[in-house]
Short mmCIF file of C-alpha atoms in Angstrom, two decimals:
data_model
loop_
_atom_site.label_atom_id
_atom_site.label_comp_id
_atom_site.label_asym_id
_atom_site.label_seq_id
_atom_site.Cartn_x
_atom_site.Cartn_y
_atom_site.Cartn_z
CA UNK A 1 -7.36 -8.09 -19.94
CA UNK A 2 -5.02 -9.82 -21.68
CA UNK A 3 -7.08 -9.65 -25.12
CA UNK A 4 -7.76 -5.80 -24.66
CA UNK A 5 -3.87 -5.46 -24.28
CA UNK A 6 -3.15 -7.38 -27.15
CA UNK A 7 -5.21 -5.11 -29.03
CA UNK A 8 -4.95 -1.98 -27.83
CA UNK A 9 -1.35 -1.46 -26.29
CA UNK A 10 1.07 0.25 -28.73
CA UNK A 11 4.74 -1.02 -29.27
CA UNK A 12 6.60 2.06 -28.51
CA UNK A 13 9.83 2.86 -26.23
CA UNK A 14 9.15 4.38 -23.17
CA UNK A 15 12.65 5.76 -22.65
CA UNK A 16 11.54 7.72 -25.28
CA UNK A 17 7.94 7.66 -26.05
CA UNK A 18 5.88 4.90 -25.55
CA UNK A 19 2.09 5.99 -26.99
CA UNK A 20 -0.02 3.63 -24.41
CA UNK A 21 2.31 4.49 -21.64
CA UNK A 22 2.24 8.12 -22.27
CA UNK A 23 -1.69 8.06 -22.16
CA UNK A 24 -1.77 6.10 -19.37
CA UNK A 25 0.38 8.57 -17.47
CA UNK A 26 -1.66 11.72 -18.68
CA UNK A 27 -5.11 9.97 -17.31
CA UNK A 28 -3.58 8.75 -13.92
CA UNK A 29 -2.18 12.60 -13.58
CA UNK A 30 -5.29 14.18 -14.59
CA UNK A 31 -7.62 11.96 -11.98
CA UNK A 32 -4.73 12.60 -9.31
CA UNK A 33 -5.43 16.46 -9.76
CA UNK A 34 -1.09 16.39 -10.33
CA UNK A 35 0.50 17.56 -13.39
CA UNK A 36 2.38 14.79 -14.41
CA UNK A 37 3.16 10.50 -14.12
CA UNK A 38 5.76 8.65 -14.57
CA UNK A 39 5.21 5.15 -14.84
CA UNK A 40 7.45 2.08 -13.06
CA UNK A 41 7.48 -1.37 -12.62
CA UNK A 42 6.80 -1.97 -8.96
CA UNK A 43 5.77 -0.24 -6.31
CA UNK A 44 9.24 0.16 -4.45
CA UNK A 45 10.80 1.50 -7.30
CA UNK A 46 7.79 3.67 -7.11
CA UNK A 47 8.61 5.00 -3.62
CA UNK A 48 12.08 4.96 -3.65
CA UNK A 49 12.30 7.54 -7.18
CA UNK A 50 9.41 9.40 -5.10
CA UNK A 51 11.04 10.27 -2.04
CA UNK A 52 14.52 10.32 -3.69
CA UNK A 53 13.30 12.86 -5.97
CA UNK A 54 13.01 15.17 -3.52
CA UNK A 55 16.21 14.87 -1.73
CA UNK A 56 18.57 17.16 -2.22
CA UNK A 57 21.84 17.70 -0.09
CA UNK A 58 22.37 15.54 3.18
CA UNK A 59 21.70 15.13 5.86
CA UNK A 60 18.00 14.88 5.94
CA UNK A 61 15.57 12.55 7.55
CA UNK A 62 12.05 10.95 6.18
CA UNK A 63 9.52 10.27 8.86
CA UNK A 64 7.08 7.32 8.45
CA UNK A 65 4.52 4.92 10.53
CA UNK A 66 7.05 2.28 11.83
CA UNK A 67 5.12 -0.42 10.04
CA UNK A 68 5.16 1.43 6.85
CA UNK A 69 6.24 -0.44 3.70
CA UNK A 70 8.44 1.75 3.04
CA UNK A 71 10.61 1.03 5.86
CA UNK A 72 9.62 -2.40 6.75
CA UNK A 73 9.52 -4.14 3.32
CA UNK A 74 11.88 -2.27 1.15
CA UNK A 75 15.04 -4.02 1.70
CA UNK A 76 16.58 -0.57 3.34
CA UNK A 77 15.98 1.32 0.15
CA UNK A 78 15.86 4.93 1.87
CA UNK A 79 19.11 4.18 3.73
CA UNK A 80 20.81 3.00 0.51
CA UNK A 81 19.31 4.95 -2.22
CA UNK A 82 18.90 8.12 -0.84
CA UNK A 83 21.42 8.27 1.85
CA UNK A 84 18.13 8.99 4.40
CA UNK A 85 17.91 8.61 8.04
CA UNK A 86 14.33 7.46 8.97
CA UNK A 87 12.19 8.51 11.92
CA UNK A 88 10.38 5.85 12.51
CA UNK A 89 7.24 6.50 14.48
CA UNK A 90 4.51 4.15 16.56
CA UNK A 91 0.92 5.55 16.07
CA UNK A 92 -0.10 6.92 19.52
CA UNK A 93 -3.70 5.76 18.79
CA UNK A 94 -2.70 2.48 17.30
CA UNK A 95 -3.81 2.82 14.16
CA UNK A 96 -2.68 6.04 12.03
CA UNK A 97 -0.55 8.51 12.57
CA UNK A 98 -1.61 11.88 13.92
CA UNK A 99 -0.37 15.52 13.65
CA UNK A 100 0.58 15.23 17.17
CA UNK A 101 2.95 12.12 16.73
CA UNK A 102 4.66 13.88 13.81
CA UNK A 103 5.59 17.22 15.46
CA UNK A 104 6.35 15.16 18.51
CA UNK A 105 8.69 13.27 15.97
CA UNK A 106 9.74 16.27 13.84
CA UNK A 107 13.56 17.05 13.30
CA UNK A 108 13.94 20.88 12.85
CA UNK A 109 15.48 24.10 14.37
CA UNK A 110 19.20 25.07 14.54
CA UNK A 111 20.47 22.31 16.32
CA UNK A 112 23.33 20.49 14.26
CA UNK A 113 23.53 17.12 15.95
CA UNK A 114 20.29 15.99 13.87
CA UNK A 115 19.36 15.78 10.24
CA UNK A 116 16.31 17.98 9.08
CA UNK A 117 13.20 16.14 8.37
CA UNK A 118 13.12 16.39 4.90
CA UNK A 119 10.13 14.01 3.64
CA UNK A 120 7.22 13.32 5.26
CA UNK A 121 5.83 9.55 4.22
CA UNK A 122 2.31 8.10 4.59
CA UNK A 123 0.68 5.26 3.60
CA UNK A 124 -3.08 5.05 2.88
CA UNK A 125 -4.03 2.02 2.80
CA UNK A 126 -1.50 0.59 5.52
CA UNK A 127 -2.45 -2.94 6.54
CA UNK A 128 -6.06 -2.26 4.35
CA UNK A 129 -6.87 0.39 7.56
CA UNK A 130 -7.54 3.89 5.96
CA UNK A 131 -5.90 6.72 6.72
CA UNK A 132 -8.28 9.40 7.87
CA UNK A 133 -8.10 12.56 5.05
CA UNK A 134 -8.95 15.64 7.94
CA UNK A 135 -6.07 14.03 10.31
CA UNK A 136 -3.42 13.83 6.27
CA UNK A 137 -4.24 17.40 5.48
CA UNK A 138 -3.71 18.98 9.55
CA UNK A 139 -0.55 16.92 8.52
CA UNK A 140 -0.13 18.03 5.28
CA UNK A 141 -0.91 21.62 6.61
CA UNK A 142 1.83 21.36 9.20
CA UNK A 143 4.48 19.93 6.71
CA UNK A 144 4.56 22.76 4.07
CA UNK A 145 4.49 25.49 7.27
CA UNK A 146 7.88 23.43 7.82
CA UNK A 147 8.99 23.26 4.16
CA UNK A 148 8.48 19.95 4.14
CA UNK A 149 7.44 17.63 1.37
CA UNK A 150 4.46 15.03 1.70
CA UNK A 151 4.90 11.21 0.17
CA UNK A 152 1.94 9.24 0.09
CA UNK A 153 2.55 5.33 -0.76
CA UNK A 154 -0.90 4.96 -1.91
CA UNK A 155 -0.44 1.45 -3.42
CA UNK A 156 -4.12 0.79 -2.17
CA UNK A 157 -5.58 4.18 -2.34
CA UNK A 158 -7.39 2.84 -4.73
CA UNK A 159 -9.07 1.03 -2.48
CA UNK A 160 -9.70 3.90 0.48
CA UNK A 161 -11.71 5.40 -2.91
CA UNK A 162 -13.76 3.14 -3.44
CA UNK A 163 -14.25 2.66 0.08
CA UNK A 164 -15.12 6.14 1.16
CA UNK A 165 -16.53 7.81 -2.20
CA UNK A 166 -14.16 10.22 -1.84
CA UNK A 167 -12.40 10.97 -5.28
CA UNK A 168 -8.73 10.41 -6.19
CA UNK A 169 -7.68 14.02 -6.41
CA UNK A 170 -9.00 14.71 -2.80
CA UNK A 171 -7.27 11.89 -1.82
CA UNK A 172 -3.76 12.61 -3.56
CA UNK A 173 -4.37 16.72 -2.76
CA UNK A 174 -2.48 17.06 0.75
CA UNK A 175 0.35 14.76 -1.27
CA UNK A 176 3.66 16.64 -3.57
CA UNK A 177 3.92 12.99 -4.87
CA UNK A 178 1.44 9.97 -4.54
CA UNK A 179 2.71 6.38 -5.34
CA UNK A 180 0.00 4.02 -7.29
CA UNK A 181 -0.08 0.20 -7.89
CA UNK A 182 -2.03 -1.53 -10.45
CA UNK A 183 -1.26 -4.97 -9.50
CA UNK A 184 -2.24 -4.53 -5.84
CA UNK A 185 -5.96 -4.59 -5.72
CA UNK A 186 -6.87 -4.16 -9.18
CA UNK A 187 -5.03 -6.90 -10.70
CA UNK A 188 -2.74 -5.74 -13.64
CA UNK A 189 0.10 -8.23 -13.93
CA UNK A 190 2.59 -5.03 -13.82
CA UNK A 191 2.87 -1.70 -12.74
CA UNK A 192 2.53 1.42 -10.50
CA UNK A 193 2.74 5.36 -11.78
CA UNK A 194 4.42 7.88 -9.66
CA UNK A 195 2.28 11.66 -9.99
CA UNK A 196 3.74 14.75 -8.99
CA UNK A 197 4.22 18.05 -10.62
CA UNK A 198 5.98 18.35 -14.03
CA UNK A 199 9.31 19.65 -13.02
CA UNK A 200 9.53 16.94 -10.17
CA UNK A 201 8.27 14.33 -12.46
CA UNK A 202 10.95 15.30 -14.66
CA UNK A 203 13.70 15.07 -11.87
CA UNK A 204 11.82 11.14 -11.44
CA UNK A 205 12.28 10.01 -15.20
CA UNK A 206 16.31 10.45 -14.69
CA UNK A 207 16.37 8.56 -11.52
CA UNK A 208 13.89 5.96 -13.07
CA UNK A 209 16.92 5.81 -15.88
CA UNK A 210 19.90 5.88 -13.07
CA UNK A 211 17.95 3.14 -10.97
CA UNK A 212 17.75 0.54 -14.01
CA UNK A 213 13.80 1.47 -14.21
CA UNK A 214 13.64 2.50 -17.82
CA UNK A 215 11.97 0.18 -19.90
CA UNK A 216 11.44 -0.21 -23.58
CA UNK A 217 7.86 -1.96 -24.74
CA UNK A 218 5.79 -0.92 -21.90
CA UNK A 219 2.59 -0.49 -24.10
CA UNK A 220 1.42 -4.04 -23.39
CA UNK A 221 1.48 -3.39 -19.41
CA UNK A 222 -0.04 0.36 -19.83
CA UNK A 223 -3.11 -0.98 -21.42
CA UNK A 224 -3.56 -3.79 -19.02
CA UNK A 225 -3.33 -0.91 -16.28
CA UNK A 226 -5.61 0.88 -18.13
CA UNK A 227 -8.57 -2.20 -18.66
CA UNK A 228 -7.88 -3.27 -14.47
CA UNK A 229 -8.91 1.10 -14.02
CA UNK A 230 -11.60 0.84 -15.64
CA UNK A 231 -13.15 -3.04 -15.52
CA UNK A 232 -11.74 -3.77 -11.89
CA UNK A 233 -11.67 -0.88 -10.22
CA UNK A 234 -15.45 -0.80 -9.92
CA UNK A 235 -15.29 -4.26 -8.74
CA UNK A 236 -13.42 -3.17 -5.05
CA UNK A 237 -16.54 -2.12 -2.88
CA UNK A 238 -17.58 -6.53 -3.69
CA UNK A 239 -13.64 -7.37 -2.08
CA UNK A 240 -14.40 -5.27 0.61
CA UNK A 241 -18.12 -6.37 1.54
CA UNK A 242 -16.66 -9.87 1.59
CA UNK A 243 -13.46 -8.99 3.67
CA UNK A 244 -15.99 -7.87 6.42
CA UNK A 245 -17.36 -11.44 5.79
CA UNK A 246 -14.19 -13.09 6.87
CA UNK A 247 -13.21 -10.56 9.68
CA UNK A 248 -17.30 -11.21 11.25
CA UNK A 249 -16.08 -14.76 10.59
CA UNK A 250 -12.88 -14.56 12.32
CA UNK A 251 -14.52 -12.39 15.65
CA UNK A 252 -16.84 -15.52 15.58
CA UNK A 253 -14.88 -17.85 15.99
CA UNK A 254 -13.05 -16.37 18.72
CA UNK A 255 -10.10 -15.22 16.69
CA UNK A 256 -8.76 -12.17 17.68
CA UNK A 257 -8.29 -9.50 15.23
CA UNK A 258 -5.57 -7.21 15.18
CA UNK A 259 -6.60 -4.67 12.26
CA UNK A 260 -10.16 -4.88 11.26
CA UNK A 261 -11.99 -4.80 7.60
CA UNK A 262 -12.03 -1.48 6.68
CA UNK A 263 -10.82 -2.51 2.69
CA UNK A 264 -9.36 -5.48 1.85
CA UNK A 265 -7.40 -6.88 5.03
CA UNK A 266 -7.45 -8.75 7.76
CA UNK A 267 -4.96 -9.29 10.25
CA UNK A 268 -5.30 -11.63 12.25
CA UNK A 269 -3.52 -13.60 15.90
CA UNK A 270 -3.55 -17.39 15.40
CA UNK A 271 -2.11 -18.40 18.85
CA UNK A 272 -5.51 -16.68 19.81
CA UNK A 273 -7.09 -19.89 19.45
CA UNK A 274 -4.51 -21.95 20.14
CA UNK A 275 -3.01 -22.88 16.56
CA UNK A 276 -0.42 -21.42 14.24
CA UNK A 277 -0.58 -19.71 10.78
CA UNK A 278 1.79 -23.05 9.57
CA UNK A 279 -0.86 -25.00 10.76
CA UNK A 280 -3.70 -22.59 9.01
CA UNK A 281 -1.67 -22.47 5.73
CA UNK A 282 -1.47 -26.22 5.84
CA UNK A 283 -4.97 -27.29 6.39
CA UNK A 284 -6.24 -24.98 3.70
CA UNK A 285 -4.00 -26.10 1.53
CA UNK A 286 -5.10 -29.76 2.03
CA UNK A 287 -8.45 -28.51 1.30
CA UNK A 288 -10.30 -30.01 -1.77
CA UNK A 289 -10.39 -26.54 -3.55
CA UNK A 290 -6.73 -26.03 -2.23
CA UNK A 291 -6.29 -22.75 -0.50
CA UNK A 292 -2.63 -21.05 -1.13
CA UNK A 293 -2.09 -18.43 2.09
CA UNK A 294 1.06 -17.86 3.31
CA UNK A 295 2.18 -18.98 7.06
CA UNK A 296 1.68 -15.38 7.95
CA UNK A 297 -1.44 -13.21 10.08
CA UNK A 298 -2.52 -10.78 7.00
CA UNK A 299 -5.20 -11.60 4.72
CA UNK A 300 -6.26 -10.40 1.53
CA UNK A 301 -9.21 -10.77 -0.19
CA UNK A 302 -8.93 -9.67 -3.58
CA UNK A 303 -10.80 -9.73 -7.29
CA UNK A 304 -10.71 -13.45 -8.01
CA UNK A 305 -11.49 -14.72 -3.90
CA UNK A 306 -14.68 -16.13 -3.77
CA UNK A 307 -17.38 -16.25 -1.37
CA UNK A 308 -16.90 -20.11 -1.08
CA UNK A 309 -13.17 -20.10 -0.52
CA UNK A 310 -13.89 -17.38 2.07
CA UNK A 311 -16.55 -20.26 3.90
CA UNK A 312 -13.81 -23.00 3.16
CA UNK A 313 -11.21 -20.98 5.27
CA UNK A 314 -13.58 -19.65 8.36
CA UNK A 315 -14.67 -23.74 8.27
CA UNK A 316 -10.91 -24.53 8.42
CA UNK A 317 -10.11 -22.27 11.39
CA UNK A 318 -13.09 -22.66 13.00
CA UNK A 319 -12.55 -26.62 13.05
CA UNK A 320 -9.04 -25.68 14.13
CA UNK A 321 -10.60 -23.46 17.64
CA UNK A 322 -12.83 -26.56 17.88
CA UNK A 323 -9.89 -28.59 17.98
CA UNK A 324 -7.87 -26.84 20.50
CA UNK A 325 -10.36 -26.19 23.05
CA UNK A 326 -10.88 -29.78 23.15
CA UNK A 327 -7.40 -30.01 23.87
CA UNK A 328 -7.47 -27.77 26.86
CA UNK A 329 -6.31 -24.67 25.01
CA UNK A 330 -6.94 -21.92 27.38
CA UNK A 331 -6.66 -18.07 25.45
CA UNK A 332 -4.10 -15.87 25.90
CA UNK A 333 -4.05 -12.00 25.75
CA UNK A 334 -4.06 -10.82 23.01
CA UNK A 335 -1.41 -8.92 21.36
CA UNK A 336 -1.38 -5.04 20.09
CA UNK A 337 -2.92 -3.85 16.27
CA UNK A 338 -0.67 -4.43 13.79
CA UNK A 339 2.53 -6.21 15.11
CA UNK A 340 1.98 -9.69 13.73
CA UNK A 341 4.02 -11.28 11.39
CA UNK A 342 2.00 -10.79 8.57
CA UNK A 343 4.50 -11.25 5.32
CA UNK A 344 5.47 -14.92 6.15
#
C-alpha cells in the first residue's frame, strides 16, 4: 500500500484541488449511487460535518440507537457542534432499530415544548451486527413522509457488502448522506469520505474548512484509500468466516455472547466464565506470539488476524473457564446484547 501510494498519489492541495483526492471522491460517489464526496480525516469528523450539514435553525433533535457511535463515542459532538438534542433510543428487539421504535420516538406536530426531529441517524454496521436494508428503507420511507433527513454512519458498511452481496448504492440508497471509513476494516492508515448530493456536499466542504478539517497534501492518503478498495476490500468475506471461528469458539467454551458474528465482531461477557477482560488482555498478552486486546468485551478480527492468533486466544480463555470452574465458579445470568463495556 504504501509503495502504490508512493507512486501513484499526486501532491496537490485539497483545499483547493488535490488530483488523487478528487478521484477518489468521484469513485466513492459514483459506487454510492450519490452525486458527490467529500473526503475527511476520521470518521467523527465524518459524522459530525454530515449531520451538521443538514441543520439549519434550532431547535431540532437527531434520533439514533442509544449505543450508536455517534452518541456514545463522539465526545458530545452533536450537542456541541450542532447545538442538537438527541433522542436516544433502545432497540425494542435488541438488536436494530425498527420503524416502530422511531415513530414511537419521533418529535413532530405543533407542540412547542419539544424540538423537531430533524436528522434521523443509523449505523450499519453497529457492533459488526447488520442493519437489515427492508426494516432502513420502511425507515427511510417514513422519514422523508416527515421531511426528515436520513444519516447513515456506515464506517463498516463496507463490511455489511461484502457480507450480504448486496451493492454499495443499495446500501447507501434510503441514506441523504452516508459516512465511510477506510481505516476501519479495510486498513488505510487514514481516512473516511462523506457522499451526499452536490449542493449538500458543497454546504460539507465549508464546515470541513470551519471545523479545522481542511487539509493540504492529501494525495498520499487518497491513494492508499484507493489500493485498501480495491486489494482489501475483497479480502472481508476471509475476516468474517474467521470471526464466526472465534464466536463458535467462544459459545464453546461456555462464554456467553452478547452480539454474534454476523461481520467482523464479537462481543463478548467475561464474568460469564468467571474471569475478567483485565485478566483476558493480560494472559494474551503474556502469550509467546503476544496478543494486544484491550481490557474491554468487543472483538475484532480484521485483515492482518490470523487463524493461529484466533486458536491462541480461544486456548487462552478456554484455559481461563478451565481455571475457574475448578475454583468453584458457578455462572451467572447473563447480561442483555450489547451493553458491555466494549471500548476499554
Amino acid at each position: 500500500m504504501n509503495e502504490y501510494a508512493l507512486q501513484h498519489g499526486t501532491l496537490g492541495d485539497d483545499v483547493y484541488a488535490e488530483p488523487s483526492t478528487i478521484a477518489l471522491e468521484a469513485h466513492v460517489a459514483k459506487i454510492t449511487g450519490k452525486e458527490a464526496g467529500l473526503f475527511m480525516s476520521s470518521g467523527t469528523l465524518s459524522n459530525q460535518i454530515g449531520i451538521r450539514t443538514h441543520l439549519m435553525q434550532p431547535p431540532y433533535t437527531v434520533l439514533l440507537d442509544q449505543r450508536s457511535h455517534v452518541y456514545k463515542y463522539e465526545c458530545g459532538g452533536l450537542g456541541f457542534h450542532s447545538g442538537a438534542a438527541v433522542s436516544t433510543v433502545i432497540p425494542s428487539n435488541g438488536h436494530h432499530l425498527t420503524l416502530a421504535d422511531v415513530t414511537e420516538n419521533m418529535v413532530y406536530g405543533p407542540d412547542v415544548h419539544s424540538a423537531p426531529t430533524a436528522v434521523i441517524s443509523l449505523e450499519n454496521t453497529l457492533n459488526g451486527t447488520i442493519f437489515p436494508q427492508d426494516e432502513i428503507i420502511a425507515i427511510s420511507k417514513f422519514a422523508r413522509s416527515q421531511d426528515v433527513n436520513m444519516h447513515l454512519d456506515g464506517a463498516r458498511l463496507w463490511h455489511v457488502a461484502a457480507e450480504t452481496g448486496k451493492s454499495m448504492e443499495e446500501l447507501c440508497e434510503p441514506f441523504d448522506s452516508v459516512s465511510l471509513c477506510f481505516s476501519k476494516g479495510l486498513g488505510a492508515p487514514i481516512g473516511s469520505m462523506l457522499v451526499g448530493q452536490k449542493e449538500y456536499i458543497t454546504r460539507a466542504r465549508r464546515f470541513r474548512k470551519l471545523f479545522g478539517g481542511g487539509m493540504r497534501q492529501t494525495g498520499f492518503l487518497a491513494a492508499s484509500a484507493a489500493y485498501a478498495l480495491t486489494y482489501n476490500y475483497p479480502l472481508l468475506p476471509k475476516v468474517h468466516t474467521l470471526t464466526r471461528k472465534l464466536g463458535a469458539g467462544l459459545r464453546e467454551v461456555g462464554v456467553t455472547i452478547l452480539s454474534g458474528a454476523e461481520t467482523c465482531m464479537v462481543l463478548y461477557d467475561a464474568s460469564s466464565i468467571g474471569t475478567t477482560f483485565e485478566e483476558v488482555a493480560a494472559k494474551a498478552k503474556a502469550l509467546p506470539e503476544p496478543i494486544t486486546l484491550r481490557p474491554a468485551g468487543r472483538l475484532v478480527v480484521h485483515l492482518q488476524t490470523t487463524e493461529s492468533a484466533v486458536d491462541d486466544l480461544l486456548a487462552v480463555i478456554r484455559n481461563l473457564a478451565d481455571e475457574k470452574r475448578k475454583a468453584g465458579f458457578v455462572r451467572q445470568t447473563p447480561t442483555t446484547n450489547g451493553s458491555a463495556k466494549i471500548y476499554g
